[in-house]
């Protein structure tokens, strides 16, 4: 496809695509004349990833280029490419785009999820976590990544188990004020624990499945 | 205790404590003379929370004051105080302090956790998630919040389940490059989903236990 079609199908202005080409975030197309290049589905897919990293993840251009270089490094095996690419992601890339046009649709999806969990009374539309969930779903939808109930429910189930564990931990504190203080502090302090363990678990699970790095004891 | 002892026991310079007093992040002590005030255990505890919010969570002073005001609002019941306080936390407060003196001890704790999971080969000391985990454990230790294996293992277990689910989702993509691109994008895009669902699950679990807000269908 030509640049105009790539722009239309990706929803990105041609100027943005040209900028990504200059910054080597997108590989060049195949030249068909001195001034025209042809792009394939892999360019469309790569643009989607670049948007996830830069527009949603707010990653600096240089860091995104580093991640993409690791993805494309054919001298590494699959598991190492994954390890280097995910390892290059900065921690806490969690500032979803608030101004997405797909917000209304995402709100309906969030409500469907909360309804099916029986949580609809715990999530006021103005609350921070609810708005963060809607923004994250809007980002997933805008970029065409999976975000249906089948994919979201396991997240909600693990979050439920963690919440029960967190509340047990909080109830070890005596007195109502102590408990509220602990809840606030542990909400903040355990978020990086959770995100880093998820990334380490990815590395472990990937090594188990692809069988190239996990030489240690098995947890099975 | 006097200000000097409060400073010694909290590990904070007296100038910092005076600043927190001026900013109303710490309630005043009981005046024992025109120039001296007496502080209690509740001041020590509150200083720990203020450090969690401001030094570790990098929260603006005004936001921290808002959170603390909700914690202290005795017109609200326990569940609502918790809801307002946690609701005022900005999303993604996940930039742990990298320069903490307790880092060496935290690294030993992280290694102990990873060893007991059989993950020791998946976490290179230079990797981002490993360093984020160490920094988070150092922050928990510095502030005296629970972070022993009993508290951390359930987090690791939920992270393991999520990783298996994530890898299944990634393997739906055809081709090695597509899979790596999906892994990178979903690592970034599902982090806010996970953090917001954990906070919503806290609200749900707290309502179930304290019984004041959950009027909807039960998930039980």
XYZ file of N, CA, C and O in Angstrom, chain A residues 45-46 49 52-53 56-57 67 71 78 81-82 85-87 89 92-94 96 113-115 117-124 129-130 132-133 136 139-140 143 145-147 150-152 154-156 158-169 171-172 176-207 209-210 213 215-217 219, chain B residues 45-46 49 52-53 56-57 67 71 78 81-82 85-86 89 92-94 96 113-115 117-124 127-130 132-133 136 139-140 143 145-147 150-152 154-156 158-169 171-172 176-207 209-210 213 215-217 219:
812
model
N 1.262 -2.916 11.473
C 1.393 -3.519 12.801
C 2.435 -2.764 13.627
O 2.253 -2.505 14.812
N 3.537 -2.391 12.977
C 4.592 -1.675 13.682
C 4.119 -0.294 14.132
O 4.447 0.162 15.230
N 2.274 -0.592 17.337
C 3.170 -0.741 18.489
C 3.832 0.593 18.848
O 3.935 0.949 20.026
N 1.509 2.552 20.794
C 1.377 2.045 22.168
C 2.524 2.555 23.027
O 2.331 2.977 24.169
N 3.735 2.549 22.461
C 4.907 2.948 23.237
C 4.967 4.454 23.442
O 5.217 4.936 24.547
N 0.686 6.245 24.022
C 0.035 5.772 25.248
C 1.057 5.653 26.378
O 0.827 6.118 27.487
N 2.199 5.015 26.084
C 3.204 4.788 27.125
C 4.070 6.002 27.401
O 4.816 6.003 28.367
N 13.887 -0.386 22.090
C 12.969 -1.530 22.224
C 12.751 -2.169 20.851
O 12.812 -3.401 20.694
N 13.537 -5.968 19.245
C 12.503 -6.805 18.627
C 12.987 -7.334 17.275
O 12.727 -8.476 16.906
N 14.173 -16.186 20.070
C 12.869 -15.589 20.393
C 12.789 -15.102 21.845
O 12.379 -13.986 22.129
N 15.088 -12.073 22.462
C 14.537 -10.862 21.847
C 13.439 -10.287 22.733
O 13.382 -9.088 22.992
N 12.580 -11.198 23.223
C 11.505 -10.769 24.115
C 12.081 -10.160 25.386
O 11.654 -9.089 25.833
N 13.657 -6.747 24.701
C 12.647 -5.737 24.354
C 11.851 -5.318 25.585
O 11.702 -4.123 25.876
N 11.346 -6.304 26.341
C 10.540 -5.957 27.521
C 11.438 -5.357 28.593
O 11.034 -4.445 29.323
N 12.700 -5.852 28.668
C 13.636 -5.315 29.658
C 13.950 -3.845 29.429
O 14.285 -3.122 30.361
N 11.819 -1.637 28.508
C 10.676 -0.781 28.872
C 10.940 -0.122 30.215
O 11.276 -0.796 31.174
N 6.698 1.423 35.116
C 5.558 2.294 35.388
C 5.092 3.140 34.228
O 4.824 4.324 34.382
N 4.997 2.533 33.043
C 4.463 3.258 31.878
C 2.954 3.273 31.949
O 2.279 2.690 31.117
N 2.416 3.946 32.945
C 0.995 3.742 33.211
C 0.201 5.034 33.162
O -0.658 5.252 33.987
N -2.289 6.417 30.881
C -3.076 6.273 29.656
C -3.600 7.621 29.151
O -3.740 8.568 29.917
N -17.853 -5.008 32.271
C -16.932 -5.788 33.104
C -17.332 -5.700 34.579
O -17.452 -6.723 35.268
N -17.591 -4.475 35.056
C -17.905 -4.292 36.478
C -19.246 -4.930 36.816
O -19.406 -5.527 37.881
N -20.213 -4.841 35.886
C -21.499 -5.499 36.088
C -21.307 -7.003 36.221
O -21.893 -7.641 37.097
N -18.887 -8.571 37.247
C -18.198 -8.890 38.494
C -19.073 -8.610 39.713
O -18.744 -9.015 40.823
N -20.185 -7.889 39.495
C -20.995 -7.455 40.625
C -20.363 -6.293 41.371
O -20.632 -6.062 42.543
N -19.486 -5.547 40.714
C -18.769 -4.440 41.353
C -19.384 -3.088 41.019
O -18.766 -2.060 41.323
N -20.569 -3.051 40.398
C -21.022 -1.785 39.816
C -21.217 -0.692 40.862
O -21.141 0.491 40.543
N -21.416 -1.081 42.126
C -21.624 -0.047 43.142
C -20.320 0.470 43.736
O -20.327 1.408 44.528
N -19.220 -0.176 43.393
C -17.933 0.215 43.986
C -17.155 1.147 43.101
O -16.058 1.559 43.450
N -17.688 1.440 41.924
C -16.920 2.229 40.972
C -17.714 3.454 40.549
O -18.492 3.405 39.609
N -17.531 4.546 41.284
C -18.162 5.785 40.843
C -17.463 6.286 39.586
O -16.248 6.159 39.445
N -9.581 5.238 39.842
C -9.379 3.907 39.242
C -10.345 3.624 38.095
O -9.981 3.010 37.099
N -11.603 4.086 38.233
C -12.566 3.857 37.156
C -12.121 4.589 35.898
O -12.112 4.033 34.799
N -9.110 5.517 35.128
C -7.883 4.885 34.611
C -8.215 3.613 33.840
O -7.622 3.329 32.793
N -9.205 2.847 34.347
C -9.616 1.628 33.647
C -10.202 1.972 32.286
O -9.855 1.354 31.265
N -7.490 2.987 29.898
C -6.682 1.844 29.457
C -7.439 1.020 28.423
O -6.871 0.572 27.420
N -7.414 2.811 25.138
C -6.117 2.669 24.468
C -6.005 1.304 23.802
O -5.569 1.191 22.648
N -6.415 0.239 24.503
C -6.373 -1.110 23.924
C -7.244 -1.179 22.677
O -6.840 -1.750 21.656
N -5.860 0.759 19.609
C -4.712 0.111 18.987
C -5.031 -1.300 18.501
O -4.178 -1.976 17.929
N -5.768 -4.055 20.236
C -5.300 -5.189 21.046
C -6.471 -5.801 21.805
O -7.464 -5.131 22.073
N -6.348 -7.096 22.177
C -7.485 -7.763 22.825
C -7.834 -7.132 24.176
O -6.952 -6.771 24.949
N -9.137 -6.975 24.409
C -9.594 -6.367 25.660
C -11.024 -6.793 25.954
O -11.781 -6.056 26.587
N -13.178 -12.084 28.154
C -12.336 -13.272 28.347
C -10.930 -12.895 28.785
O -10.280 -13.610 29.540
N -10.447 -11.765 28.263
C -9.098 -11.348 28.623
C -9.067 -10.550 29.924
O -8.086 -10.588 30.653
N -10.144 -9.840 30.195
C -10.146 -8.958 31.365
C -10.520 -9.676 32.651
O -10.011 -9.345 33.723
N -9.789 -12.645 33.964
C -8.696 -13.182 34.792
C -7.946 -12.082 35.547
O -7.525 -12.284 36.689
N -7.799 -10.916 34.939
C -7.171 -9.794 35.651
C -7.993 -9.404 36.872
O -7.463 -9.168 37.956
N -9.306 -9.335 36.675
C -10.184 -8.954 37.785
C -10.128 -10.000 38.899
O -10.154 -9.665 40.084
N -7.580 -12.027 39.666
C -6.327 -11.909 40.417
C -6.359 -10.656 41.289
O -5.858 -10.657 42.412
N -6.957 -9.583 40.764
C -7.061 -8.352 41.565
C -7.901 -8.589 42.811
O -7.599 -8.090 43.896
N -8.959 -9.407 42.670
C -9.809 -9.729 43.815
C -9.022 -10.474 44.882
O -9.120 -10.177 46.077
N -8.219 -11.462 44.439
C -7.422 -12.226 45.408
C -6.412 -11.329 46.104
O -6.183 -11.423 47.303
N -5.789 -10.426 45.329
C -4.822 -9.510 45.926
C -5.492 -8.590 46.930
O -4.942 -8.299 47.988
N -6.691 -8.122 46.585
C -7.391 -7.196 47.477
C -7.710 -7.876 48.807
O -7.565 -7.275 49.879
N -8.130 -9.147 48.755
C -8.423 -9.877 49.997
C -7.149 -9.992 50.835
O -7.162 -9.772 52.055
N -6.041 -10.297 50.161
C -4.745 -10.399 50.850
C -4.347 -9.039 51.444
O -3.896 -8.956 52.596
N -4.527 -7.970 50.664
C -4.174 -6.630 51.139
C -5.007 -6.242 52.365
O -4.495 -5.691 53.331
N -6.303 -6.535 52.297
C -7.165 -6.178 53.429
C -6.784 -6.972 54.679
O -6.811 -6.434 55.787
N -6.386 -8.253 54.498
C -5.897 -9.028 55.645
C -4.676 -8.346 56.261
O -4.558 -8.230 57.478
N -3.782 -7.901 55.391
C -2.543 -7.254 55.835
C -2.870 -5.963 56.588
O -2.289 -5.664 57.620
N -5.699 -5.283 58.124
C -6.408 -5.549 59.375
C -5.483 -6.033 60.487
O -5.895 -6.100 61.646
N -4.223 -6.337 60.135
C -3.241 -6.624 61.188
C -2.943 -5.370 62.013
O -2.463 -5.474 63.128
N -8.814 2.058 63.860
C -9.308 2.478 62.539
C -8.382 3.443 61.811
O -8.168 3.303 60.614
N -7.783 4.398 62.503
C -6.907 5.357 61.815
C -5.652 4.671 61.295
O -5.203 4.927 60.177
N -5.075 3.783 62.118
C -3.895 3.033 61.697
C -4.206 2.227 60.440
O -3.391 2.117 59.534
N -5.417 1.634 60.400
C -5.782 0.803 59.255
C -5.897 1.636 57.983
O -5.456 1.220 56.917
N -6.484 2.828 58.104
C -6.641 3.664 56.906
C -5.279 4.144 56.436
O -4.980 4.143 55.241
N -4.411 4.535 57.384
C -3.066 4.953 56.995
C -2.332 3.824 56.289
O -1.672 4.036 55.262
N -2.454 2.606 56.824
C -1.773 1.462 56.201
C -2.340 1.205 54.811
O -1.600 0.889 53.870
N -3.666 1.351 54.650
C -4.287 1.107 53.341
C -3.734 2.069 52.293
O -3.411 1.672 51.170
N -3.619 3.333 52.680
C -3.109 4.332 51.741
C -1.653 4.027 51.389
O -1.260 3.980 50.218
N -0.833 3.786 52.425
C 0.588 3.544 52.181
C 0.801 2.274 51.357
O 1.619 2.246 50.432
N 0.055 1.214 51.681
C 0.293 -0.058 50.992
C -0.243 -0.034 49.563
O 0.286 -0.719 48.683
N -1.293 0.770 49.321
C -1.748 0.943 47.935
C -0.616 1.501 47.092
O -0.312 1.008 46.007
N 0.046 2.525 47.623
C 1.145 3.157 46.889
C 2.361 2.241 46.800
O 2.943 2.061 45.730
N 2.728 1.649 47.928
C 4.024 0.949 47.992
C 3.993 -0.421 47.326
O 5.033 -0.915 46.888
N 2.828 -1.064 47.278
C 2.772 -2.386 46.652
C 2.526 -2.336 45.149
O 2.651 -3.356 44.474
N 2.184 -1.167 44.605
C 2.005 -1.107 43.142
C 3.301 -1.452 42.393
O 3.269 -2.279 41.476
N 4.449 -0.864 42.749
C 5.672 -1.275 42.029
C 6.053 -2.727 42.280
O 6.635 -3.374 41.403
N 5.717 -3.272 43.469
C 5.988 -4.694 43.735
C 5.212 -5.538 42.735
O 5.759 -6.449 42.096
N 3.927 -5.205 42.576
C 3.074 -5.986 41.681
C 3.540 -5.894 40.232
O 3.657 -6.912 39.533
N 3.845 -4.680 39.777
C 4.244 -4.520 38.372
C 5.581 -5.204 38.094
O 5.761 -5.833 37.044
N 6.517 -5.106 39.039
C 7.809 -5.738 38.760
C 7.699 -7.253 38.829
O 8.299 -7.959 38.015
N 6.895 -7.779 39.768
C 6.728 -9.246 39.814
C 6.023 -9.750 38.555
O 6.339 -10.826 38.052
N 5.068 -8.982 38.022
C 4.410 -9.413 36.783
C 5.437 -9.507 35.657
O 5.445 -10.462 34.885
N 6.319 -8.521 35.565
C 7.319 -8.567 34.489
C 8.308 -9.717 34.695
O 8.725 -10.365 33.733
N 8.706 -9.960 35.948
C 9.601 -11.096 36.216
C 8.891 -12.417 35.906
O 9.495 -13.344 35.365
N 7.601 -12.496 36.239
C 6.834 -13.715 35.951
C 6.716 -13.932 34.445
O 6.736 -15.071 33.965
N 6.609 -12.851 33.675
C 6.621 -12.974 32.213
C 7.908 -13.640 31.746
O 7.888 -14.540 30.910
N 9.047 -13.156 32.288
C 10.337 -13.711 31.878
C 10.407 -15.191 32.232
O 10.850 -16.023 31.427
N 9.937 -15.512 33.447
C 9.959 -16.905 33.896
C 9.068 -17.779 33.006
O 9.477 -18.845 32.548
N 7.835 -17.320 32.777
C 6.871 -18.114 32.003
C 7.361 -18.280 30.565
O 7.238 -19.360 29.982
N 7.925 -17.219 30.016
C 8.434 -17.287 28.651
C 9.599 -18.266 28.565
O 9.690 -19.064 27.621
N 10.487 -18.238 29.560
C 11.617 -19.169 29.575
C 11.115 -20.603 29.684
O 11.614 -21.505 29.008
N 8.239 -21.768 28.636
C 7.580 -22.195 27.397
C 8.557 -22.337 26.245
O 8.424 -23.231 25.416
N 9.536 -21.402 26.181
C 10.458 -21.434 25.053
C 11.736 -22.190 25.394
O 12.542 -22.472 24.525
N 16.108 -20.241 28.783
C 16.859 -19.589 29.843
C 16.667 -20.174 31.235
O 17.528 -20.023 32.087
N 17.161 -22.401 33.775
C 17.942 -23.576 34.125
C 17.818 -23.881 35.599
O 18.371 -24.842 36.095
N 17.102 -23.067 36.336
C 17.018 -23.229 37.789
C 15.947 -24.213 38.191
O 15.349 -24.893 37.362
N 15.731 -24.270 39.490
C 14.713 -25.168 40.021
C 13.348 -24.831 39.448
O 13.040 -23.675 39.189
N 9.202 -24.504 39.715
C 8.200 -24.280 40.755
C 7.080 -25.299 40.643
O 6.192 -25.335 41.472
N 3.868 7.714 63.389
C 3.164 6.926 62.374
C 2.787 7.800 61.180
O 2.910 7.415 60.029
N 2.317 9.008 61.494
C 1.904 9.918 60.434
C 3.099 10.340 59.572
O 2.985 10.449 58.349
N 3.736 7.732 57.019
C 2.805 7.811 55.891
C 3.150 8.982 54.967
O 3.128 8.858 53.742
N 5.857 7.994 52.776
C 5.402 7.070 51.727
C 4.776 7.852 50.577
O 5.019 7.579 49.404
N 3.971 8.858 50.935
C 3.254 9.611 49.902
C 4.189 10.553 49.149
O 4.150 10.622 47.923
N 8.427 8.655 48.550
C 8.398 7.473 47.699
C 7.399 7.668 46.554
O 7.701 7.407 45.398
N 6.187 8.115 46.903
C 5.145 8.254 45.894
C 5.261 9.525 45.070
O 4.551 9.674 44.084
N -5.359 13.845 50.899
C -5.465 12.444 51.341
C -5.510 12.380 52.864
O -6.343 11.688 53.460
N -8.368 11.025 55.640
C -8.069 10.017 56.665
C -8.557 10.484 58.032
O -9.048 9.700 58.835
N -15.750 4.507 58.563
C -14.457 3.902 58.225
C -14.303 3.630 56.729
O -13.296 3.968 56.115
N -14.056 6.910 54.728
C -12.749 7.548 54.923
C -11.709 6.861 54.045
O -10.910 7.502 53.371
N -11.745 5.530 54.061
C -10.818 4.766 53.235
C -11.032 5.080 51.761
O -10.082 5.322 51.010
N -9.803 8.596 50.886
C -8.340 8.713 50.975
C -7.666 7.999 49.807
O -6.812 8.568 49.116
N -8.075 6.744 49.557
C -7.439 6.002 48.463
C -7.865 6.597 47.121
O -7.073 6.654 46.179
N -5.641 9.298 45.772
C -4.298 8.959 45.290
C -4.269 9.070 43.773
O -5.108 8.508 43.088
N -0.872 5.442 39.316
C 0.498 5.130 38.922
C 1.572 5.810 39.743
O 2.539 6.335 39.208
N 1.416 5.779 41.061
C 2.460 6.337 41.938
C 3.576 5.320 42.090
O 3.812 4.800 43.174
N 4.273 5.038 41.006
C 5.138 3.863 41.044
C 6.581 4.195 40.716
O 7.242 3.458 40.021
N 9.673 4.263 42.650
C 10.330 4.085 43.947
C 11.674 4.810 43.986
O 12.291 5.079 42.963
N 13.227 -14.032 47.942
C 11.905 -14.231 47.328
C 12.042 -14.991 46.008
O 11.344 -15.983 45.771
N 12.965 -14.550 45.155
C 13.111 -15.159 43.832
C 13.619 -16.602 43.961
O 13.167 -17.488 43.231
N 14.521 -16.829 44.912
C 14.992 -18.195 45.162
C 13.833 -19.089 45.578
O 13.697 -20.204 45.087
N 10.869 -18.864 44.857
C 9.962 -19.074 43.728
C 10.616 -19.932 42.635
O 9.939 -20.382 41.712
N 11.925 -20.126 42.736
C 12.649 -20.800 41.650
C 12.847 -19.898 40.436
O 13.043 -20.355 39.327
N 12.805 -18.597 40.652
C 12.914 -17.635 39.551
C 14.315 -17.039 39.444
O 14.506 -16.077 38.693
N 15.295 -17.573 40.184
C 16.563 -16.845 40.307
C 17.269 -16.649 38.979
O 18.051 -15.708 38.817
N 16.974 -17.511 37.988
C 17.667 -17.356 36.705
C 16.974 -16.365 35.774
O 17.484 -16.051 34.714
N 15.785 -15.921 36.170
C 15.021 -15.034 35.284
C 15.209 -13.577 35.643
O 14.643 -12.697 35.007
N 15.985 -13.310 36.690
C 16.094 -11.927 37.151
C 17.551 -11.517 37.206
O 18.223 -11.724 38.199
N 18.046 -10.955 36.116
C 19.398 -10.415 36.157
C 19.394 -9.151 37.007
O 18.438 -8.385 36.978
N 18.421 -5.903 35.454
C 17.159 -5.726 34.736
C 16.253 -4.720 35.444
O 16.279 -4.572 36.661
N 15.433 -4.050 34.647
C 14.524 -3.040 35.189
C 13.582 -3.581 36.249
O 13.493 -3.009 37.341
N 12.880 -4.691 35.978
C 11.938 -5.193 36.981
C 12.628 -5.602 38.285
O 12.097 -5.383 39.377
N 13.831 -6.186 38.181
C 14.548 -6.571 39.399
C 14.888 -5.326 40.208
O 14.671 -5.281 41.423
N 13.420 -2.461 40.117
C 12.174 -1.858 40.639
C 11.692 -2.616 41.876
O 11.224 -2.014 42.849
N 11.822 -3.955 41.839
C 11.420 -4.764 42.997
C 12.282 -4.421 44.203
O 11.771 -4.214 45.313
N 11.333 -1.083 45.620
C 10.043 -1.126 46.314
C 10.202 -1.782 47.690
O 9.632 -1.309 48.685
N 11.873 0.612 50.028
C 10.926 1.632 50.491
C 10.037 1.070 51.603
O 9.814 1.719 52.634
N 9.528 -0.150 51.407
C 8.685 -0.775 52.432
C 9.466 -0.938 53.735
O 8.945 -0.683 54.828
N 10.197 2.373 55.622
C 9.023 2.948 56.263
C 8.397 2.004 57.278
O 7.414 2.351 57.924
N 6.851 -0.927 56.816
C 5.630 -1.641 56.433
C 5.953 -3.107 56.136
O 7.090 -3.430 55.781
N 4.963 -4.001 56.245
C 5.252 -5.434 56.059
C 5.729 -5.744 54.643
O 5.206 -5.208 53.670
N 6.751 -6.606 54.579
C 7.294 -6.984 53.270
C 8.011 -8.318 53.370
O 8.949 -8.567 52.633
N 5.728 -13.992 53.643
C 4.295 -14.276 53.782
C 3.453 -13.255 53.026
O 2.394 -13.573 52.498
N 3.926 -12.008 53.018
C 3.160 -10.967 52.335
C 3.467 -10.920 50.842
O 2.622 -10.557 50.040
N 4.701 -11.271 50.494
C 5.108 -11.133 49.092
C 4.706 -12.326 48.230
O 4.402 -12.157 47.046
N 2.008 -14.262 48.021
C 0.725 -14.189 47.301
C 0.786 -13.243 46.093
O 0.174 -13.523 45.066
N 1.545 -12.163 46.193
C 1.722 -11.277 45.037
C 2.403 -12.023 43.891
O 2.001 -11.924 42.728
N 3.443 -12.778 44.244
C 4.167 -13.527 43.205
C 3.261 -14.579 42.577
O 3.315 -14.820 41.365
N -0.049 -14.490 42.244
C -1.001 -13.859 41.321
C -0.277 -13.392 40.058
O -0.804 -13.486 38.952
N 0.951 -12.898 40.229
C 1.731 -12.462 39.059
C 1.998 -13.645 38.131
O 1.942 -13.512 36.897
N 2.257 -14.814 38.707
C 2.495 -16.024 37.905
C 1.261 -16.376 37.090
O 1.348 -16.690 35.898
N 0.083 -16.321 37.739
C -1.158 -16.638 37.022
C -1.406 -15.639 35.898
O -1.795 -16.006 34.792
N -1.151 -14.359 36.183
C -1.345 -13.342 35.153
C -0.382 -13.560 33.990
O -0.754 -13.406 32.825
N 0.862 -13.931 34.305
C 1.854 -14.129 33.247
C 1.429 -15.281 32.333
O 1.560 -15.185 31.107
N 0.911 -16.356 32.916
C 0.457 -17.478 32.091
C -0.677 -17.018 31.167
O -0.706 -17.343 29.973
N -1.600 -16.234 31.727
C -2.715 -15.691 30.947
C -2.191 -14.767 29.841
O -2.626 -14.841 28.686
N -1.227 -13.916 30.183
C -0.662 -12.981 29.203
C 0.022 -13.735 28.062
O -0.138 -13.388 26.889
N 0.792 -14.758 28.420
C 1.487 -15.522 27.374
C 0.497 -16.236 26.465
O 0.713 -16.321 25.256
N -0.611 -16.735 27.044
C -1.657 -17.345 26.209
C -2.187 -16.317 25.205
O -2.375 -16.608 24.024
N -2.424 -15.104 25.710
C -2.959 -14.025 24.869
C -1.961 -13.695 23.753
O -2.337 -13.494 22.601
N 0.325 -15.685 22.519
C 0.484 -16.795 21.577
C -0.675 -16.905 20.591
O -0.599 -17.669 19.633
N -1.756 -16.138 20.847
C -2.821 -16.068 19.835
C -2.321 -15.373 18.563
O -2.887 -15.553 17.498
N 6.667 -15.136 15.078
C 7.517 -14.709 16.202
C 7.583 -13.192 16.372
O 7.513 -12.686 17.500
N 7.690 -12.438 15.282
C 7.782 -10.978 15.435
C 6.478 -10.399 15.960
O 6.471 -9.520 16.824
N 5.352 -10.899 15.432
C 4.042 -10.450 15.915
C 3.920 -10.712 17.419
O 3.380 -9.904 18.163
N 4.416 -11.888 17.858
C 4.294 -12.232 19.276
C 5.122 -11.297 20.149
O 4.676 -10.882 21.214
N 6.321 -10.968 19.684
C 7.162 -10.082 20.496
C 6.564 -8.685 20.544
O 6.512 -8.043 21.597
N 6.059 -8.222 19.404
C 5.405 -6.903 19.397
C 4.209 -6.884 20.350
O 4.019 -5.933 21.105
N 3.416 -7.965 20.319
C 2.250 -8.023 21.208
C 2.691 -8.052 22.672
O 2.076 -7.411 23.532
N 3.781 -8.771 22.956
C 4.264 -8.859 24.340
C 4.649 -7.482 24.867
O 4.308 -7.100 25.995
N 5.348 -6.720 24.044
C 5.777 -5.386 24.460
C 4.565 -4.482 24.666
O 4.415 -3.807 25.694
N 3.657 -4.492 23.689
C 2.482 -3.608 23.775
C 1.602 -3.979 24.967
O 1.136 -3.108 25.704
N 1.392 -5.287 25.178
C 0.472 -5.692 26.243
C 1.095 -5.508 27.620
O 0.386 -5.269 28.596
N 2.422 -5.587 27.708
C 3.088 -5.265 28.980
C 2.757 -3.835 29.381
O 2.371 -3.555 30.515
N 2.883 -2.930 28.412
C 2.610 -1.508 28.679
C 1.123 -1.259 28.919
O 0.730 -0.589 29.871
N 0.281 -1.824 28.045
C -1.132 -1.443 28.053
C -1.926 -2.100 29.172
O -2.944 -1.559 29.597
N -1.490 -3.289 29.635
C -2.247 -3.952 30.700
C -1.816 -3.521 32.103
O -2.485 -3.850 33.076
N -0.697 -2.777 32.224
C -0.312 -2.319 33.568
C -1.368 -1.408 34.192
O -1.749 -1.618 35.343
N -1.881 -0.402 33.463
C -2.931 0.412 34.094
C -4.223 -0.370 34.346
O -4.946 -0.065 35.304
N -4.518 -1.375 33.504
C -5.699 -2.219 33.751
C -5.540 -2.921 35.104
O -6.454 -2.907 35.946
N -4.364 -3.490 35.326
C -4.124 -4.241 36.558
C -4.194 -3.332 37.786
O -4.849 -3.655 38.783
N -3.530 -2.166 37.706
C -3.510 -1.271 38.875
C -4.904 -0.730 39.175
O -5.293 -0.627 40.337
N -5.669 -0.410 38.134
C -6.992 0.153 38.422
C -7.935 -0.924 38.941
O -8.723 -0.670 39.861
N -7.834 -2.153 38.398
C -8.695 -3.224 38.924
C -8.330 -3.565 40.374
O -9.203 -3.864 41.184
N -7.036 -3.497 40.713
C -6.652 -3.755 42.118
C -7.299 -2.709 43.034
O -7.826 -3.038 44.101
N -7.280 -1.447 42.605
C -7.886 -0.407 43.468
C -9.400 -0.568 43.563
O -9.994 -0.355 44.617
N -10.036 -0.942 42.434
C -11.488 -1.182 42.476
C -11.798 -2.386 43.356
O -12.778 -2.385 44.107
N -10.952 -3.418 43.283
C -11.166 -4.611 44.113
C -11.002 -4.276 45.591
O -11.710 -4.826 46.442
N -10.093 -3.360 45.922
C -9.963 -2.896 47.301
C -11.276 -2.292 47.787
O -11.730 -2.572 48.887
N -11.855 -1.435 46.933
C -13.107 -0.774 47.317
C -14.203 -1.812 47.540
O -14.956 -1.766 48.518
N -14.257 -2.793 46.620
C -15.264 -3.849 46.712
C -15.072 -4.683 47.982
O -16.013 -4.922 48.736
N -13.822 -5.112 48.211
C -13.539 -5.985 49.353
C -13.786 -5.241 50.667
O -14.333 -5.805 51.614
N -13.405 -3.974 50.686
C -13.619 -3.172 51.894
C -15.113 -3.003 52.168
O -15.568 -3.105 53.306
N -15.889 -2.769 51.106
C -17.337 -2.618 51.275
C -17.946 -3.920 51.790
O -18.812 -3.915 52.667
N -16.461 -6.189 53.605
C -16.068 -6.447 54.994
C -16.703 -5.463 55.966
O -17.048 -5.808 57.081
N -16.802 -4.182 55.520
C -17.325 -3.171 56.431
C -18.812 -2.926 56.211
O -19.460 -2.252 56.991
N -21.209 0.011 51.741
C -21.470 0.531 50.397
C -21.937 -0.476 49.377
O -22.615 -0.127 48.423
N -24.158 -2.527 47.785
C -25.564 -2.874 47.794
C -25.922 -3.713 46.580
O -27.051 -4.138 46.438
N -24.958 -3.936 45.695
C -25.235 -4.638 44.448
C -25.189 -6.137 44.608
O -25.110 -6.671 45.716
N -25.232 -6.801 43.470
C -25.153 -8.251 43.440
C -23.850 -8.720 44.071
O -22.818 -8.073 43.935
N -20.628 -11.348 44.340
C -19.898 -12.272 43.452
C -19.750 -13.629 44.107
O -19.258 -14.552 43.490
